[in-house]
Coordinates of C-alpha atoms and ligand atoms in Angstrom, one line a residue:
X1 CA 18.7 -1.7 -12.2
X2 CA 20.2 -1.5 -9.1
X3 CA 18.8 -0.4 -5.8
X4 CA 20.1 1.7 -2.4
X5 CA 19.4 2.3 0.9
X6 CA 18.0 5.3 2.0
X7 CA 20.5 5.3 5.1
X8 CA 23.8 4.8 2.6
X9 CA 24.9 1.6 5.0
X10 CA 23.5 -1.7 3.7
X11 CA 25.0 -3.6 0.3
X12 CA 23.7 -2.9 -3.1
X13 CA 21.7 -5.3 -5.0
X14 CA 19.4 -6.5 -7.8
X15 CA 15.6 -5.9 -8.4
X16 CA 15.1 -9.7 -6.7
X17 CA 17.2 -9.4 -3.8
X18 CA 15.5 -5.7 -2.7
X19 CA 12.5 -7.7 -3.1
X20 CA 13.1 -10.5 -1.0
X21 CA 15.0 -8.2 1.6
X22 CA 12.1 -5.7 2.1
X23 CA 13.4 -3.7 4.9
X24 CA 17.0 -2.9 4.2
X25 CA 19.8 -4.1 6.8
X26 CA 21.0 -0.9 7.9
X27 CA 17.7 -0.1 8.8
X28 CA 16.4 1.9 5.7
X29 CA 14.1 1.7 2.7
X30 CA 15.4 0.5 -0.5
X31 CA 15.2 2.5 -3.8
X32 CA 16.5 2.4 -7.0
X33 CA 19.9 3.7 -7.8
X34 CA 18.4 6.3 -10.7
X35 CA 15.3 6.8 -11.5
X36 CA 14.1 5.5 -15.2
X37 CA 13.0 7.7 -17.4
X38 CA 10.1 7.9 -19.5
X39 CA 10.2 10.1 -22.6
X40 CA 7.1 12.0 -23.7
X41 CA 6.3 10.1 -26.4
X42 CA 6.6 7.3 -24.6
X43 CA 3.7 8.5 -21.9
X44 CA 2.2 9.8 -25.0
X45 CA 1.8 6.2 -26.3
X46 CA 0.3 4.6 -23.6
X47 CA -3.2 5.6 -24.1
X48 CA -5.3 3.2 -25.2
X49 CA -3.1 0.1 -24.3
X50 CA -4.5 -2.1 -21.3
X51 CA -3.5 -2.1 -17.5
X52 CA -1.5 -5.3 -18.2
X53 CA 0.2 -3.7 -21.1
X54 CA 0.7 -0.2 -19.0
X55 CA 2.1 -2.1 -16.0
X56 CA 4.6 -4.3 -18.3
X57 CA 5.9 -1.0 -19.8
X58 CA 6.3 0.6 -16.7
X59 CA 7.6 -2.1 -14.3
X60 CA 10.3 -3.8 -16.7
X61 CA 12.2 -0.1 -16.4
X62 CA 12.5 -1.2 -12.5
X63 CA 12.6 -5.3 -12.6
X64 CA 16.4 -4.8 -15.1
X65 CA 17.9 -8.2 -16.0
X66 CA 16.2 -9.9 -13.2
X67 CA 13.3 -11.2 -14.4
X68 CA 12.9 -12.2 -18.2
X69 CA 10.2 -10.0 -20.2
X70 CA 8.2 -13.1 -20.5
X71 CA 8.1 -13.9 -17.5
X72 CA 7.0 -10.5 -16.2
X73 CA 4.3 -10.1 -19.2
X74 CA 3.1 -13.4 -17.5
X75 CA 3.1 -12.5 -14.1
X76 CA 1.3 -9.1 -14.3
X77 CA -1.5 -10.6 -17.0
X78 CA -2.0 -13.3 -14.6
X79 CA -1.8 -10.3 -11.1
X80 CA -4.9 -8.4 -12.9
X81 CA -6.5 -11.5 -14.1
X82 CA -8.9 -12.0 -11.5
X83 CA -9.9 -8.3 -11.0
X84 CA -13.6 -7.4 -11.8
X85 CA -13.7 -4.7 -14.2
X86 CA -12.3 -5.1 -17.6
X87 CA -10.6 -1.9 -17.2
X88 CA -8.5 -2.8 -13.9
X89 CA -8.6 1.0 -12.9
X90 CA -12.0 2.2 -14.2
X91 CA -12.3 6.4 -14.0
X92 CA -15.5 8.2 -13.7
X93 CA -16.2 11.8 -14.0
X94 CA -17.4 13.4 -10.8
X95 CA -17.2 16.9 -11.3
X96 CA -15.7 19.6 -13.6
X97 CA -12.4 18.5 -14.5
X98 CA -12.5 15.8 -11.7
X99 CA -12.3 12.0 -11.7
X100 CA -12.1 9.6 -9.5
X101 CA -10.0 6.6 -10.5
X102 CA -11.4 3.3 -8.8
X103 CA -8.6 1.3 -7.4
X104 CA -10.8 -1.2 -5.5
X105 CA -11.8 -4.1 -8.5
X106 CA -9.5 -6.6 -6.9
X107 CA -10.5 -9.6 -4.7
X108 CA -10.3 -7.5 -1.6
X109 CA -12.1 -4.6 -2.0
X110 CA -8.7 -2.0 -1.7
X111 CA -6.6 -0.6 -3.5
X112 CA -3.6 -2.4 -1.6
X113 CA -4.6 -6.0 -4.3
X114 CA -2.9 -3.8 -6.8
X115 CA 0.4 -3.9 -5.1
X116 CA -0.1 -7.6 -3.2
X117 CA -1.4 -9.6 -6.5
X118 CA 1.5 -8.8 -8.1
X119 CA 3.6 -9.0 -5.2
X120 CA 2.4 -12.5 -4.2
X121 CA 3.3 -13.9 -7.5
X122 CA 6.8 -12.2 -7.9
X123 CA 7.7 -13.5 -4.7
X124 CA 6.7 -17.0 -5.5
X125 CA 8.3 -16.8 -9.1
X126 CA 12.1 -15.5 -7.4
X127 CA 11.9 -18.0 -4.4
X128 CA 11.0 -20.8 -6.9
X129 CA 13.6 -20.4 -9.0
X130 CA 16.1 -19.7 -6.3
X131 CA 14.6 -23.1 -4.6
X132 CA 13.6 -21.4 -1.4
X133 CA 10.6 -21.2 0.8
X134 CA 9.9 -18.5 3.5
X135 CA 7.4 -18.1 6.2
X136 CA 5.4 -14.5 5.7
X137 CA 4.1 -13.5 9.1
X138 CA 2.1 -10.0 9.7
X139 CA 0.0 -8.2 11.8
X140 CA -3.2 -6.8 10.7
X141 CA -6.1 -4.2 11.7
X142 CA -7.8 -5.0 8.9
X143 CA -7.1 -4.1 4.4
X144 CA -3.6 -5.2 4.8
X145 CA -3.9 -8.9 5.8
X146 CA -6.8 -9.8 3.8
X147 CA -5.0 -8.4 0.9
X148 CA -1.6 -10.2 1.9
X149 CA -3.3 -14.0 2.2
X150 CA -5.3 -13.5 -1.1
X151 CA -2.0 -12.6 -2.7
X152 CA -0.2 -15.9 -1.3
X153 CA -2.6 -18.3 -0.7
X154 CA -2.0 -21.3 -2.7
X155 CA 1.7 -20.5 -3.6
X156 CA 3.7 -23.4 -2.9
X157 CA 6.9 -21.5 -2.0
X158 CA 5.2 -19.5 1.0
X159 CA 3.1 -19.9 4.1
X160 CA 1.6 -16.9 5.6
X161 CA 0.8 -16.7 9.3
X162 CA -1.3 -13.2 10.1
X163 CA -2.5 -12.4 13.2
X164 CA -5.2 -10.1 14.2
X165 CA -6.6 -8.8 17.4
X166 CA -9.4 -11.2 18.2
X167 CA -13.1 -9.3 18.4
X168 CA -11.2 -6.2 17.1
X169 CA -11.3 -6.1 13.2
X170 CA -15.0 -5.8 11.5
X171 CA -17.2 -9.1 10.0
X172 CA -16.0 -8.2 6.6
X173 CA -12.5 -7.7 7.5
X174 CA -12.5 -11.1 9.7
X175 CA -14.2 -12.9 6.4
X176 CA -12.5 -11.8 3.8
X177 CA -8.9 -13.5 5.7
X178 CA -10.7 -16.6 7.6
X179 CA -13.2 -18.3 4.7
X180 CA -9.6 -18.4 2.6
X181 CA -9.1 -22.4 3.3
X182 CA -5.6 -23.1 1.2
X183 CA -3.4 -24.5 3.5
X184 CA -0.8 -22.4 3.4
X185 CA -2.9 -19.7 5.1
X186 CA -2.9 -19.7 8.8
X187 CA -5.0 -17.3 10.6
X188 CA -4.4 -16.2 14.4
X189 CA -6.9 -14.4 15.9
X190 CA -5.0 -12.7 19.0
X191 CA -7.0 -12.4 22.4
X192 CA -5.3 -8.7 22.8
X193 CA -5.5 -5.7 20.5
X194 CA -3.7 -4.7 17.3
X195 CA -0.5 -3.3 19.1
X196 CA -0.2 -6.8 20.7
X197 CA -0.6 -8.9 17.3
X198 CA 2.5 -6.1 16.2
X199 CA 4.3 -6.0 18.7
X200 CA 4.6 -10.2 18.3
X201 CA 5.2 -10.0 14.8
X202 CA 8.3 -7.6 15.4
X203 CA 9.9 -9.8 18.5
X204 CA 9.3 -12.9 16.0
X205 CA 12.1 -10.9 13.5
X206 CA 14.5 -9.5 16.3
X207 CA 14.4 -13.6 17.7
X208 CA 17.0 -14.3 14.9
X209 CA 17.4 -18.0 15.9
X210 CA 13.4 -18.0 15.2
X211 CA 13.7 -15.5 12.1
X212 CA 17.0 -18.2 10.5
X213 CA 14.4 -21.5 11.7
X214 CA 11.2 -20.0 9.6
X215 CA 13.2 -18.2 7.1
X216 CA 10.7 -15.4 8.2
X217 CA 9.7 -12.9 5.9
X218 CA 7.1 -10.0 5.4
X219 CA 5.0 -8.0 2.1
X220 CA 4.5 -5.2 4.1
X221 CA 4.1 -1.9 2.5
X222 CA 7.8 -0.9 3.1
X223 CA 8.6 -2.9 -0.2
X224 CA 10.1 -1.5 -3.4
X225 CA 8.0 -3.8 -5.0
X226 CA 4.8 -2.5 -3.9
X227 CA 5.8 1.0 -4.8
X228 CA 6.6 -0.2 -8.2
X229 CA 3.2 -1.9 -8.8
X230 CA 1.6 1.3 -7.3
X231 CA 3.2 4.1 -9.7
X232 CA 1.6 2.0 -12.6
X233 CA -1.9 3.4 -11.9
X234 CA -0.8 6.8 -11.9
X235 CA 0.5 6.7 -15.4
X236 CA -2.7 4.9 -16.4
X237 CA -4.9 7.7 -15.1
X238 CA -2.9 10.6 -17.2
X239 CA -3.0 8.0 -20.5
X240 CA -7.0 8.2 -19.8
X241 CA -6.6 12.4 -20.2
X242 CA -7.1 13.8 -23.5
X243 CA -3.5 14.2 -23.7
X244 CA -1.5 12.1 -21.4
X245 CA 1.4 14.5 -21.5
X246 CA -0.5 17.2 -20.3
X247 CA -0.5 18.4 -16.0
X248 CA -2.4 16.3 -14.1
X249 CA -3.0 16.5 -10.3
X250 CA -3.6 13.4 -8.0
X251 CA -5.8 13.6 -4.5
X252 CA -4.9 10.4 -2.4
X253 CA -5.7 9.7 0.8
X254 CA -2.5 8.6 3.4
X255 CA -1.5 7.2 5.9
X256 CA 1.8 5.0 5.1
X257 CA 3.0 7.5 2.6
X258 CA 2.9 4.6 0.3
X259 CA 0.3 5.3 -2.5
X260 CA 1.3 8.9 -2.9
X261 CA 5.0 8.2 -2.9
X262 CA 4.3 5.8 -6.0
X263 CA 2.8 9.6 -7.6
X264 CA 6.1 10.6 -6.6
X265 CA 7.7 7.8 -8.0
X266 CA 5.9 8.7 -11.2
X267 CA 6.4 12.6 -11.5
X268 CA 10.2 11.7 -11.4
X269 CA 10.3 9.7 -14.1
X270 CA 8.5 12.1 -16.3
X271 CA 4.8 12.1 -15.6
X272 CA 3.5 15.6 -15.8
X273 CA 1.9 15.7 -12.4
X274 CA 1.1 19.1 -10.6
X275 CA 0.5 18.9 -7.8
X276 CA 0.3 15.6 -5.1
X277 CA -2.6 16.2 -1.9
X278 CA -2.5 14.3 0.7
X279 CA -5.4 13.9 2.4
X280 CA -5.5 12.6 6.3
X281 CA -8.1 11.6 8.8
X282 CA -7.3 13.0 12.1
X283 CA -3.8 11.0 12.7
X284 CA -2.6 14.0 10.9
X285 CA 1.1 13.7 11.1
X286 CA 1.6 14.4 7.4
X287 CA -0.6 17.1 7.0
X288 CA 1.0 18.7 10.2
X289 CA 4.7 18.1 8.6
X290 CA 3.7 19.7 5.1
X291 CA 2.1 23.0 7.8
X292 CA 4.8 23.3 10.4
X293 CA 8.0 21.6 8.7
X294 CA 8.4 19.0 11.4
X295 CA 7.6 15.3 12.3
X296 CA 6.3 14.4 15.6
X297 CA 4.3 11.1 16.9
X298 CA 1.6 11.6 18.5
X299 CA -0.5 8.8 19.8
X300 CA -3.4 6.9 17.9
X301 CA -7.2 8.1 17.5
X302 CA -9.2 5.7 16.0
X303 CA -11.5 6.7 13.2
X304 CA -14.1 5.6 10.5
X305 CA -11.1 5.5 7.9
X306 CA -9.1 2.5 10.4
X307 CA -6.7 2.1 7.4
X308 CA -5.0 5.4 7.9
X309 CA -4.9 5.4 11.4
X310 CA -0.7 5.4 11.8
X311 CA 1.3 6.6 13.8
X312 CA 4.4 6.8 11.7
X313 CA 4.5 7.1 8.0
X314 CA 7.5 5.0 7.4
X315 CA 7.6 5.4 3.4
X316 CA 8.1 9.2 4.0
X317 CA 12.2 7.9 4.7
X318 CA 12.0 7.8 0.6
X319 CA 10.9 11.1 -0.1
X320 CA 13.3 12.5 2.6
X321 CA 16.2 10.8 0.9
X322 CA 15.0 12.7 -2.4
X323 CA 14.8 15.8 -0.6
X324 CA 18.1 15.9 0.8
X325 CA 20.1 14.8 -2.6
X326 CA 19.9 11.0 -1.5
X327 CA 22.2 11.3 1.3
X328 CA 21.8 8.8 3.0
X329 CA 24.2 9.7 5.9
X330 CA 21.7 12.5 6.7
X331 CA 18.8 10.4 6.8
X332 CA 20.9 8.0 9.0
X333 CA 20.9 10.6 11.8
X334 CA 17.5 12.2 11.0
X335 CA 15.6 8.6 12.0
X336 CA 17.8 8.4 15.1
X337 CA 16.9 12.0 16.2
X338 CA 13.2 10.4 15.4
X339 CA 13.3 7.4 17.4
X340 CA 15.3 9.0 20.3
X341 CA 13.1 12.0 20.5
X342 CA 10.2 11.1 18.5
X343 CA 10.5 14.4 16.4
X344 CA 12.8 15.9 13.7
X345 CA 12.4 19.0 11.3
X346 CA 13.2 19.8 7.7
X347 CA 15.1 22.6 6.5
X348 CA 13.6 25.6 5.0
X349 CA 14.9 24.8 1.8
X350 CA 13.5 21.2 1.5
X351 CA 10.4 22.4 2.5
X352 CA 10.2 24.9 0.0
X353 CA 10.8 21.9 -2.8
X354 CA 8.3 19.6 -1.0
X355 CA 5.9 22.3 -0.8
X356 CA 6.3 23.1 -4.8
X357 CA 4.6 19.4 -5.3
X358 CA 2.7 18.3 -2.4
X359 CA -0.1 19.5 -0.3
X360 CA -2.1 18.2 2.7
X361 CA -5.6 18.5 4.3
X362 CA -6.8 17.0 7.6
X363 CA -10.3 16.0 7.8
X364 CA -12.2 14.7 11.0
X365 CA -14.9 12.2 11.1
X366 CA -17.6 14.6 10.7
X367 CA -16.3 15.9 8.0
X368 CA -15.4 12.9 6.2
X369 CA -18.9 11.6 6.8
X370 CA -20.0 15.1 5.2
X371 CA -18.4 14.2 2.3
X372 CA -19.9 11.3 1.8
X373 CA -23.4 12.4 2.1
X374 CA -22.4 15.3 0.2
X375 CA -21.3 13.0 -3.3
X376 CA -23.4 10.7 -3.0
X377 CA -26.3 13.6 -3.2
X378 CA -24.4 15.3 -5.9
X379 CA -23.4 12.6 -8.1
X380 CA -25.2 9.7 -6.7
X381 CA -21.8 8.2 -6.2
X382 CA -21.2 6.3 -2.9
X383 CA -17.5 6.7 -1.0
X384 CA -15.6 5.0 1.6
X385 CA -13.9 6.9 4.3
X386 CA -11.1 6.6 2.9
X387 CA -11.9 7.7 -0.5
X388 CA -13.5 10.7 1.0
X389 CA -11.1 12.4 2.7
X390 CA -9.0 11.9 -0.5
X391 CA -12.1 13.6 -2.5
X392 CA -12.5 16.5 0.1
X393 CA -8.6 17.2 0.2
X394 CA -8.4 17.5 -3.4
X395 CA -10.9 19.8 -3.8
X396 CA -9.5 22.3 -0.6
X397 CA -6.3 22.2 -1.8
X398 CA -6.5 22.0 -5.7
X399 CA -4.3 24.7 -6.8
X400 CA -5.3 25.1 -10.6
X401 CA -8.9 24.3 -11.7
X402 CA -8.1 24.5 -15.1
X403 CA -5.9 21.0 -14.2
X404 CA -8.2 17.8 -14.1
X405 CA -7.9 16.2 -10.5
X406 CA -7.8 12.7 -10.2
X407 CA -8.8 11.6 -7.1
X408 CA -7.6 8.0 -5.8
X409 CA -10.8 5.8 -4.7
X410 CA -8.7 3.3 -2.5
X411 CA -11.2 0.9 -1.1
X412 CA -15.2 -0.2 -1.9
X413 CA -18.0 1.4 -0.2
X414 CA -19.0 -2.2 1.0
X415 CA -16.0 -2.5 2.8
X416 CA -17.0 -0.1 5.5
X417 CA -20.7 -0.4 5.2
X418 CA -21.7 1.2 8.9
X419 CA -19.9 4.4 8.1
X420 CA -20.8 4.8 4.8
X421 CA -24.8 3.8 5.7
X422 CA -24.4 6.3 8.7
X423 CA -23.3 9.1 6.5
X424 CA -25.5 8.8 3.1
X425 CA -28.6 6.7 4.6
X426 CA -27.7 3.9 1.7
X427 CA -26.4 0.4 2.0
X428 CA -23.4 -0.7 0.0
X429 CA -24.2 -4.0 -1.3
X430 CA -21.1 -5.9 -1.5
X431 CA -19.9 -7.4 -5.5
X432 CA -21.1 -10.4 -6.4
X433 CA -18.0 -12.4 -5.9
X434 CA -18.6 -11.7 -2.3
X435 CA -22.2 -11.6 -1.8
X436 CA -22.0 -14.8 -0.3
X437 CA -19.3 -14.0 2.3
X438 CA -21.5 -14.5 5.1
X439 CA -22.1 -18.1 4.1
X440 CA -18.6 -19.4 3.8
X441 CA -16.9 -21.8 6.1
X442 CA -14.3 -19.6 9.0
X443 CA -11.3 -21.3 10.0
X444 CA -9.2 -19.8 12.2
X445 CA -6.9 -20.3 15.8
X446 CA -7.5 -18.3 19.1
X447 CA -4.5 -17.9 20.5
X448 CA -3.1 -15.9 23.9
X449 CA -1.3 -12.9 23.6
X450 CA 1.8 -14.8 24.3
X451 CA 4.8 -14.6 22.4
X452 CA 5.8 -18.6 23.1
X453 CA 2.3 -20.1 22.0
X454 CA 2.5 -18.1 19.2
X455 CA 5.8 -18.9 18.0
X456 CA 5.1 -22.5 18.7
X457 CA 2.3 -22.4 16.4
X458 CA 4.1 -21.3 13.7
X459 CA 7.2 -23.9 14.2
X460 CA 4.2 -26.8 14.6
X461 CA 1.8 -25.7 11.8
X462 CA 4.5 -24.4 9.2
X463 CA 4.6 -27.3 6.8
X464 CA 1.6 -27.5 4.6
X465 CA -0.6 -30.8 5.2
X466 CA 1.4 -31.9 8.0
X467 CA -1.2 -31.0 10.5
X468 CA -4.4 -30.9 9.1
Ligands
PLP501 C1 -3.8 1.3 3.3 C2 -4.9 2.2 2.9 C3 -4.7 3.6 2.7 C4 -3.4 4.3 3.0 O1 -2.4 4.0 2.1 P1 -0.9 4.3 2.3 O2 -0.1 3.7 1.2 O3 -0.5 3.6 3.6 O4 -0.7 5.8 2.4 C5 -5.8 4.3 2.3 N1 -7.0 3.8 2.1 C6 -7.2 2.5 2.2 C7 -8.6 1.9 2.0 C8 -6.2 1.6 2.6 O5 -6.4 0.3 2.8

């Protein structure tokens, strides 16, 4: 399998190169070259298998040559290993027709573990053989960099650097990256805010003699890889239908564009899938594109759902490429219209196709907190923001009722336990394998919101052992 850019410029390559590459070097997304195809009876025959067994059918159709069966059997048993429900993915009814699929058993609480565990080790396996090391650094509000040093910590081929804005991210968040003591995890906690901690990250990549020094890299959610791991689920939830062949419709709630893309992903290569709702919290930049046909930034609100609070939605550049008969010369100009003017529009036609698939709902925080109180009273079934506005899009936009609806629960209740307390009354106790959060050892750097000490940092504390 080989994969493209979505902006037609950059060279071709393998499953392991996309992976290491992440951002392509013309500036676009990679994708795959075709899309694989899954037959009927294929989809048909996953029911009953187990997430491990789902994922190794699905993935090896992406991962080619590159990566021996055996060795990707061994990575994805070991990526869901850990996770703390014997059925990975566990769905429960919630209504007539409806489910909710819980994407949040993982060691951090989100869905985002089901991408990054098996992320983490891929990486780790390619760089190993290859003989490498690289230096991960990221920037964090919150899900993504707890997810991230879970995912690497203790692999010898990488050491992760993530910064967050110091005071700004919640106890849980803070925890969940700062009691993680392997020493290949470095946390930074940035006196400035979250734009500052990104706006480092990005100068630390555009200082090439830096980027060469570190052999800096990044798992953010631009990469194919985390895609890949992502459509898994999707198939999983129609093999738990009374017949996996038959439509299915999918609520998820956005804000990258990643997780629904994955559905995307999924109908192409033969799921039946319906219909695909988006559901967004009042950084509404999706659900305004599927209404009006055009893109535009807007600035940031922050809201009780902090993990959709974007700006951009940079995996929509995949879906665009689709819509536009992977042209990647049209793309190529339709991103620099977008970061000239910080706007661009779709054809009618395009829009028609997009419109046949997806649909999009924008909730505020009242609402979202509505919904909450609202299934939790119905169903006595406790949701984080997140999962919420998912919930609530799905059932305004739902086309068919005769179709079951699969809504996507993307993080635990416990995760965001002020909103979800203020908006049912109830207190989400946190798992058991981090009910003693609150009494692990921190360790973490303050550090100035200054490029230089930053950078320094990571030159001084790179090599594991050598400083501590
Ligand atoms: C990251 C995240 C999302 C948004 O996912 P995208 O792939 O960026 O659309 C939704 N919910 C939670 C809890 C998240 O952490």
């Amino acid at each position: 399998m080989k994969y493209v850019s979505t902006r037609g410029q950059a060279p071709i390559l393998d499953f392991d190169d996309a992976l290491l590459s992440g951002l392509a070097r013309d500036g676009g997304l990679y994708v795959p070259e075709s899309w694989p195809n899954i037959s009927a009876d294929e989809i048909a025959a996953l029911k009953g298998l187990s997430y491990s067994e789902t994922a190794f059918r699905i993935m090896r159709l992406f991962t080619g040559d590159s990566i021996g069966d055996d060795d990707l059997a061994h990575l994805i048993n070991d990526a869901y290993a850990g996770f703390d429900d014997p059925d990975v993915a566990p769905m429960k009814q919630l209504g007539e027709n409806e489910w909710l699929m819980e994407l949040f058993h993982g060691p951090t609480l989100a869905f985002k573990d089901y991408a990054m565990q098996f992320l983490g080790r891929i990486f780790d396996f390619v760089l190993t053989r290859r003989g490498k090391r690289v230096t991960i650094v990221g920037a964090t509000s919150g899900d993504t960099g707890s997810a991230a040093i879970e995912a690497c910590r203790g692999r010898d081929a990488i050491e992760i650097f993530i910064l967050h804005p110091e005071g700004r991210v919640s106890d849980v968040q803070r925890r969940q990256m700062t009691t993680i003591t392997d020493s290949n995890v470095h946390n930074i906690a940035v006196k400035g805010t979250f734009d500052d901690c990104q706006n480092m990250v990005k100068a630390m990549f555009n200082d090439t003699d830096f980027r060469d020094r570190c052999n800096l890299s990044a798992v953010n959610s631009i990469n194919w890889a985390r895609v890949m791991a992502q459509t898994v689920y999707y198939f999983r939830a129609a093999a738990g239908m009374y017949d996996p062949t038959a439509p299915v419709s999918f609520a998820v709630p956005t804000g990258n564009f990643g997780n629904v893309f994955a559905g995307y992903g999924a109908k192409r290569m033969g799921l039946n899938i319906e219909q695909l709702i988006i559901g967004s919290n009042s950084n509404d930049i999706l659900t305004r594109f599927f209404e009006a046909g055009r893109m535009e930034m807007t600035g940031i609100h922050p809201t009780i759902s902090p993990s959709m609070d974007i700006q951009i939605s940079s995996n929509f550049e995949r879906l665009l490429f689709e819509l536009y008969g992977r042209d990647g010369n049209i793309i190529k100009d339709m991103m620099t219209t977008f970061n000239d003017t910080g706007s661009f529009s779709v054809g009618e036609k395009e829009m028609a196709r997009a419109r046949e698939l997806f649909a999009a709902a924008r909730f505020s925080d009242e609402e979202t907190s509505g919904t909450i109180a609202r299934i939790f009273a119905e169903h006595k079934q406790l949701l984080d923001p997140h999962s919420a506005i998912g919930v609530a899009a799905g059932r305004a936009r739902r086309r068919n009722p005769g179709t079951p609806l699969i809504d996507l629960a993307t993080a635990h209740p416990a995760k965001f336990p002020d909103a979800v307390r203020a908006a049912s009354g109830q207190h989400p106790a946190l798992p058991e394998k981090l009910s003693d959060l609150f009494d692990r050892e921190e360790r973490f750097n303050v550090l100035d919101n200054d490029l230089t000490g930053v950078q320094e940092f990571v030159l001084t504390h790179r090599t594991d052992g050598t400083t501590r």
